Coordinates of C-alpha atoms in Angstrom, one line a residue:
Chain A
M8 CA 31.0 12.2 -27.5
D9 CA 28.0 14.5 -28.1
W10 CA 25.6 11.8 -27.0
L11 CA 26.9 12.1 -23.4
T12 CA 26.2 15.9 -23.1
M13 CA 22.8 15.6 -24.9
E14 CA 19.8 16.7 -22.8
R15 CA 17.5 14.0 -24.0
W16 CA 17.8 10.8 -26.0
S17 CA 15.3 9.2 -28.2
P18 CA 13.0 7.1 -25.9
Y19 CA 13.9 4.1 -28.1
A20 CA 17.5 4.4 -27.4
A21 CA 17.0 4.8 -23.7
G22 CA 14.5 1.8 -23.8
I23 CA 17.0 -0.5 -25.9
G24 CA 19.6 0.5 -23.1
I25 CA 17.4 -0.6 -20.3
G26 CA 16.6 -3.9 -22.2
I27 CA 20.3 -4.7 -22.4
L28 CA 20.7 -3.8 -18.8
S29 CA 18.1 -6.4 -18.1
W30 CA 20.2 -9.1 -19.8
L31 CA 23.3 -8.1 -17.9
A32 CA 21.4 -8.3 -14.6
F33 CA 20.2 -11.8 -15.3
L34 CA 23.7 -12.9 -16.7
L35 CA 25.9 -11.1 -14.0
S36 CA 23.8 -11.2 -11.0
D37 CA 21.0 -13.9 -11.7
K38 CA 18.5 -11.2 -10.7
P39 CA 15.9 -9.0 -12.3
I40 CA 16.1 -5.3 -11.9
G41 CA 14.0 -3.6 -9.4
C42 CA 13.9 -0.7 -7.1
S43 CA 11.3 -0.6 -4.3
T44 CA 12.6 -3.5 -2.0
A45 CA 15.6 -1.1 -1.5
F46 CA 13.2 1.4 0.0
A47 CA 11.6 -1.2 2.4
R48 CA 15.2 -2.3 3.6
T49 CA 16.0 1.4 4.1
S50 CA 12.9 2.0 6.0
G51 CA 13.8 -0.9 8.2
M52 CA 17.4 0.3 8.7
I53 CA 16.0 3.8 9.8
E54 CA 13.5 2.1 12.2
R55 CA 16.3 -0.1 13.8
L56 CA 18.2 3.2 14.6
F57 CA 15.4 4.2 16.8
A58 CA 13.8 0.9 18.0
G59 CA 16.9 -1.3 18.0
A60 CA 17.5 -4.9 17.0
R61 CA 13.9 -6.0 17.8
V62 CA 13.0 -4.6 14.3
N63 CA 14.9 -7.6 12.8
E64 CA 12.1 -9.7 14.4
K65 CA 9.3 -8.2 12.5
P66 CA 8.0 -10.9 10.0
Y67 CA 8.3 -8.5 7.1
Y68 CA 12.0 -7.8 7.9
K69 CA 12.8 -11.4 8.3
L70 CA 11.6 -11.8 4.5
F71 CA 13.4 -8.4 3.4
R72 CA 16.3 -8.0 5.9
P73 CA 17.0 -4.4 6.6
E74 CA 20.7 -4.5 5.1
I75 CA 22.5 -3.3 2.2
D76 CA 22.4 -5.7 -0.8
W77 CA 22.5 -5.8 -4.7
E78 CA 19.3 -3.9 -5.3
W79 CA 20.0 -1.3 -2.7
M80 CA 23.4 -0.6 -4.4
L81 CA 21.5 -0.5 -7.7
V82 CA 19.2 2.3 -6.4
V83 CA 22.4 4.1 -5.0
G84 CA 23.7 3.7 -8.6
V85 CA 20.5 5.2 -10.1
I86 CA 21.2 8.4 -8.1
V87 CA 24.9 8.4 -9.2
G88 CA 24.0 7.6 -12.9
A89 CA 21.2 10.3 -13.2
F90 CA 23.5 12.8 -11.4
I91 CA 26.4 12.2 -14.0
S92 CA 23.9 12.4 -16.9
A93 CA 22.4 15.8 -15.7
Q94 CA 25.8 17.2 -15.0
L95 CA 27.0 16.2 -18.4
A96 CA 24.0 17.9 -20.1
G97 CA 24.2 20.9 -17.7
T98 CA 20.5 20.3 -16.6
F99 CA 21.1 19.8 -12.9
H100 CA 19.2 22.6 -11.0
P101 CA 17.6 22.5 -7.6
R102 CA 13.6 23.1 -8.0
W103 CA 10.8 22.9 -5.7
V104 CA 7.9 22.6 -8.1
P105 CA 7.7 20.9 -11.5
D106 CA 6.6 23.2 -14.4
H107 CA 3.4 21.2 -15.2
W108 CA 2.2 21.3 -11.6
A109 CA 3.0 25.0 -11.2
E110 CA 0.9 25.7 -14.4
A111 CA -2.1 23.9 -12.9
F112 CA -1.8 24.5 -9.2
G113 CA 0.5 27.5 -8.7
S114 CA 4.1 27.4 -7.7
A115 CA 3.8 27.4 -3.9
P116 CA 6.2 24.8 -2.7
P117 CA 4.2 23.6 0.5
V118 CA 1.2 22.4 -1.6
R119 CA 3.4 20.4 -4.0
L120 CA 5.4 19.0 -1.2
I121 CA 2.5 17.9 1.0
V122 CA 0.9 16.2 -2.0
A123 CA 4.3 14.5 -3.0
L124 CA 4.6 13.2 0.6
L125 CA 1.1 11.6 0.5
G126 CA 1.7 10.4 -2.9
G127 CA 4.8 8.8 -1.8
I128 CA 3.3 7.2 1.3
L129 CA 0.7 5.5 -0.9
M130 CA 3.2 4.5 -3.5
G131 CA 5.5 3.0 -0.8
F132 CA 2.7 1.2 0.7
G133 CA 1.3 0.0 -2.7
A134 CA 4.6 -1.1 -4.0
R135 CA 5.2 -3.3 -0.9
W136 CA 1.6 -4.7 -1.0
A137 CA 2.0 -5.5 -4.8
N138 CA 5.6 -6.9 -4.1
G139 CA 7.1 -4.7 -6.8
C140 CA 7.2 -1.4 -8.7
T141 CA 7.3 0.0 -12.2
S142 CA 10.8 -1.6 -12.7
G143 CA 10.4 -4.9 -10.8
H144 CA 7.0 -5.7 -12.1
G145 CA 6.4 -3.4 -15.1
I146 CA 9.7 -4.0 -16.8
S147 CA 11.5 -6.9 -15.3
G148 CA 8.1 -8.8 -14.6
S149 CA 6.7 -8.2 -18.0
L150 CA 9.9 -9.1 -19.9
Q151 CA 10.0 -12.4 -18.1
L152 CA 6.3 -12.8 -19.2
A153 CA 5.2 -13.1 -15.6
V154 CA 1.5 -13.1 -14.9
S155 CA 2.2 -10.9 -11.8
G156 CA 4.1 -8.4 -13.8
W157 CA 1.5 -7.9 -16.6
I158 CA -1.4 -7.6 -14.1
A159 CA 0.6 -5.2 -11.8
A160 CA 1.7 -3.0 -14.8
A161 CA -1.9 -2.9 -16.0
C162 CA -3.2 -1.8 -12.4
F163 CA -0.2 0.8 -12.0
F164 CA -1.4 2.7 -15.3
L165 CA -5.1 2.1 -14.7
A166 CA -5.1 3.8 -11.4
G167 CA -2.3 6.2 -12.2
I168 CA -4.1 7.5 -15.3
A169 CA -7.5 7.8 -13.3
T170 CA -5.7 9.6 -10.5
A171 CA -3.7 12.1 -12.7
M172 CA -6.9 12.8 -14.8
L173 CA -9.0 13.4 -11.7
I174 CA -6.5 15.6 -10.1
Y175 CA -5.8 17.7 -13.3
R176 CA -9.3 17.8 -14.5
G177 CA -11.0 18.2 -11.1
F178 CA -8.7 20.6 -9.3
G179 CA -6.4 22.1 -12.1
S180 CA -6.8 25.5 -13.5
Chain B
M20 CA 32.7 -18.0 -14.1
L21 CA 29.3 -16.5 -14.2
K22 CA 28.1 -18.7 -11.2
R23 CA 31.2 -17.6 -9.2
L24 CA 30.6 -14.0 -9.9
Q25 CA 26.8 -14.5 -9.0
G26 CA 27.8 -16.2 -5.7
N27 CA 30.4 -13.6 -4.6
S28 CA 28.1 -11.4 -2.5
R29 CA 30.8 -8.6 -2.0
A30 CA 31.5 -8.4 -5.9
Q31 CA 27.6 -8.4 -6.4
L32 CA 27.3 -4.9 -4.5
W33 CA 29.8 -3.6 -7.2
V34 CA 27.8 -5.1 -10.0
G35 CA 24.7 -3.7 -8.5
L36 CA 26.1 -0.2 -8.2
L37 CA 27.4 -0.2 -11.8
L38 CA 24.2 -1.6 -13.4
G39 CA 22.4 1.1 -11.2
I40 CA 24.6 3.8 -12.6
A41 CA 23.7 2.9 -16.1
F42 CA 20.1 2.5 -15.3
G43 CA 20.1 6.0 -13.7
F44 CA 22.0 7.4 -16.8
L45 CA 19.5 6.0 -19.1
L46 CA 16.4 7.0 -17.1
Q47 CA 17.7 10.5 -16.8
K48 CA 18.6 10.8 -20.7
G49 CA 15.3 9.4 -21.6
G50 CA 13.6 12.1 -19.7
V51 CA 11.6 10.0 -17.2
T52 CA 13.2 11.4 -14.2
N53 CA 10.9 14.6 -15.0
Y54 CA 7.5 14.8 -13.3
D55 CA 6.3 16.8 -16.2
V56 CA 7.1 13.6 -18.6
I57 CA 5.5 11.1 -16.2
I58 CA 2.4 13.0 -15.4
G59 CA 2.3 13.8 -19.2
Q60 CA 2.1 10.2 -19.8
L61 CA -0.9 9.5 -17.2
L62 CA -2.7 12.6 -18.7
W63 CA -2.3 10.9 -22.2
R64 CA -0.2 13.9 -23.7
D65 CA 3.4 12.7 -23.9
F66 CA 4.1 8.9 -24.6
T67 CA 7.7 8.9 -23.6
V68 CA 7.2 6.7 -20.7
V69 CA 5.3 4.0 -22.7
K70 CA 7.9 4.2 -25.5
I71 CA 10.8 3.6 -23.1
M72 CA 8.9 0.8 -21.3
L73 CA 7.7 -1.1 -24.2
T74 CA 11.1 -0.9 -26.0
A75 CA 13.0 -2.1 -22.7
V76 CA 10.4 -4.9 -22.5
I77 CA 10.8 -5.9 -26.3
V78 CA 14.5 -6.0 -26.2
G79 CA 14.5 -7.6 -22.7
T80 CA 12.0 -10.2 -23.6
I81 CA 13.9 -11.4 -26.7
G82 CA 17.4 -11.2 -24.8
V83 CA 16.4 -12.8 -21.6
H84 CA 14.4 -15.6 -23.1
A85 CA 17.4 -16.3 -25.5
L86 CA 19.9 -16.4 -22.5
K87 CA 17.5 -18.9 -20.9
S88 CA 17.4 -21.0 -24.2
L89 CA 21.1 -21.1 -24.1
G90 CA 21.2 -22.1 -20.5
L91 CA 22.9 -18.8 -19.4
A92 CA 20.2 -17.4 -17.2
D93 CA 17.2 -18.5 -15.0
L94 CA 14.1 -16.6 -14.8
H95 CA 12.6 -15.3 -11.5
P96 CA 9.0 -14.5 -12.0
K97 CA 7.5 -13.1 -8.9
P98 CA 4.7 -14.8 -7.2
G99 CA 1.4 -13.0 -7.2
S100 CA -2.4 -13.2 -6.1
V101 CA -5.4 -11.2 -6.9
G102 CA -5.4 -9.8 -3.3
M103 CA -1.7 -8.8 -3.6
T104 CA -1.0 -7.8 -7.2
V105 CA -4.4 -6.2 -8.1
I106 CA -5.0 -4.3 -5.0
G107 CA -1.4 -3.5 -4.3
G108 CA -1.1 -2.4 -8.0
L109 CA -4.1 0.0 -7.7
I110 CA -2.9 1.5 -4.5
F111 CA 0.6 2.0 -6.1
G112 CA -1.2 3.6 -9.1
V113 CA -3.0 6.1 -7.1
G114 CA 0.4 7.0 -5.5
F115 CA 1.9 7.0 -8.9
G116 CA -0.8 9.7 -10.2
V117 CA -0.3 11.8 -7.1
L118 CA 3.4 11.7 -6.7
G119 CA 4.2 11.6 -10.5
Y120 CA 7.5 9.6 -10.0
C121 CA 8.0 5.9 -9.3
P122 CA 10.6 4.4 -6.9
G123 CA 13.3 4.1 -9.6
T124 CA 12.7 7.5 -11.3
V125 CA 12.3 9.3 -8.0
A126 CA 15.9 8.4 -7.2
G127 CA 17.1 9.9 -10.5
A128 CA 14.9 12.9 -10.1
I129 CA 16.6 13.7 -6.7
A130 CA 19.9 13.5 -8.5
Q131 CA 18.9 16.2 -11.0
G132 CA 17.8 18.5 -8.3
E133 CA 14.0 18.0 -7.9
L134 CA 13.2 18.7 -4.3
D135 CA 9.6 17.5 -4.4
A136 CA 11.1 14.0 -5.4
L137 CA 13.3 14.1 -2.2
V138 CA 10.0 14.5 -0.2
G139 CA 8.2 11.8 -2.3
A140 CA 11.1 9.3 -1.6
V141 CA 10.5 10.2 2.2
G142 CA 6.9 9.3 1.6
I143 CA 7.9 6.0 0.0
L144 CA 10.1 5.1 2.9
I145 CA 7.2 5.9 5.3
G146 CA 4.7 3.9 3.2
A147 CA 7.0 0.9 3.0
G148 CA 7.5 1.1 6.8
L149 CA 3.7 1.2 7.3
F150 CA 3.3 -1.8 5.2
A151 CA 6.0 -3.7 7.1
A152 CA 4.0 -2.9 10.4
V153 CA 0.7 -4.4 8.9
Y154 CA 2.3 -7.2 6.9
H155 CA 1.7 -10.0 9.5
R156 CA -2.2 -9.1 9.5
L157 CA -2.6 -8.9 5.6
Q158 CA -0.4 -11.9 4.9
P159 CA -2.8 -14.7 6.0
G160 CA -5.8 -12.8 4.5
I161 CA -6.1 -10.6 1.5
L162 CA -2.4 -11.0 0.3
S163 CA -3.1 -14.9 -0.1
R164 CA -6.5 -14.5 -1.7
G165 CA -6.6 -15.8 -5.3
S166 CA -3.1 -16.8 -5.4
F167 CA -1.5 -17.9 -8.8
G168 CA 2.0 -18.2 -7.7
D169 CA 5.0 -17.4 -9.9
L170 CA 3.0 -18.3 -13.1
T171 CA 4.4 -17.3 -16.5
L172 CA 2.4 -16.8 -19.6
P173 CA 4.2 -19.9 -21.3
R174 CA 3.4 -22.1 -18.3
L175 CA -0.2 -20.8 -18.2
F176 CA -0.7 -21.9 -21.9
R177 CA 1.7 -24.9 -21.4
V178 CA 3.8 -23.9 -24.5
N179 CA 7.5 -23.3 -25.3
H180 CA 8.4 -19.8 -24.2
W181 CA 9.1 -18.7 -27.8
V182 CA 5.5 -19.4 -28.8
V183 CA 4.6 -16.5 -26.5
V184 CA 7.7 -14.3 -27.0
V185 CA 7.3 -14.1 -30.7
P186 CA 3.5 -12.9 -30.7
V187 CA 4.0 -10.6 -27.6
V188 CA 6.9 -8.9 -29.4
I189 CA 4.9 -8.4 -32.7
V190 CA 2.2 -6.9 -30.7
L191 CA 4.4 -4.6 -28.7
V192 CA 6.2 -3.4 -31.9
G193 CA 2.8 -2.9 -33.5
L194 CA 1.6 -0.9 -30.6
L195 CA 4.8 1.4 -30.8
A196 CA 4.3 1.8 -34.6
W197 CA 0.9 2.7 -34.1
I198 CA 1.7 5.3 -31.3
E199 CA 4.3 6.8 -33.8
S200 CA 2.0 7.0 -36.8
A201 CA -0.8 8.5 -34.5
G202 CA 1.9 11.2 -33.8
L203 CA 1.8 10.6 -30.1

């Protein structure tokens, strides 16, 4: 059972596995795999804690009701599955700043955390604007040969590459 | 039997959880729950992300279209428009380059102890909430601009889906072979 405790698998093995998962999602659940809708629903649930039931009346939350559904459980599963994988390999360890970031911008946590928060806000806003993320559009959209999926994936990577290059070449040491 | 399972919303929560566990396991073993791997892809240094995504798309495209041909699955392509898909995709991409995780991998990254991913996930929640607050203003305007609906490539070219599946798979396999031969 060495493969369970390995730190990394070949990207092709991981990719084949994810491809097969997409079959299972269509077969067992009649749904494509996606992740970002779960964030929108969670955001609505948190907002409802403070603002009450009128949150349900917002046009967006009528479309994506703030409740636990299949995809929400899928994202919970991602956390559980990644935790099991990291534990089996012994690679779980709390860390504030990734190595690559520390090399270029230093290891001070506040800088990285502020940037991560801002990046997350843009990502959450953009994911809901585009109606999908790297899984929903990039993988599930592309494999259904959806025009929206291919265009979105191209835009994700175009802007992602330009932004990362700008940050690392412009500000990195 | 499958229709009954698909219609059982309580059972579906468990199916979602199990599929998610497998998905998270594969993302972590594939290495894409690491900021260094994702940012390495965007900086053109490490092609792990592209290798995983293209392999998943190749395997997924063949299998899902086979299921469709056998009458075992229906496709659910998302609708899009220029204003929605292009602009939203570019905003997402900027966030992708800044955060260095995406909504799926950020969840896996938290589970292996990355605390910047935890903060990034809070950011994603805030961003999604902000979008929900302005959605009613964007929807009749920019989000509907240049709408193309839930179009797929086979429908665009008015051909049987295998006429598109086969060349797409050949091109993507060729791309992976080229990436490997270039030592990327």
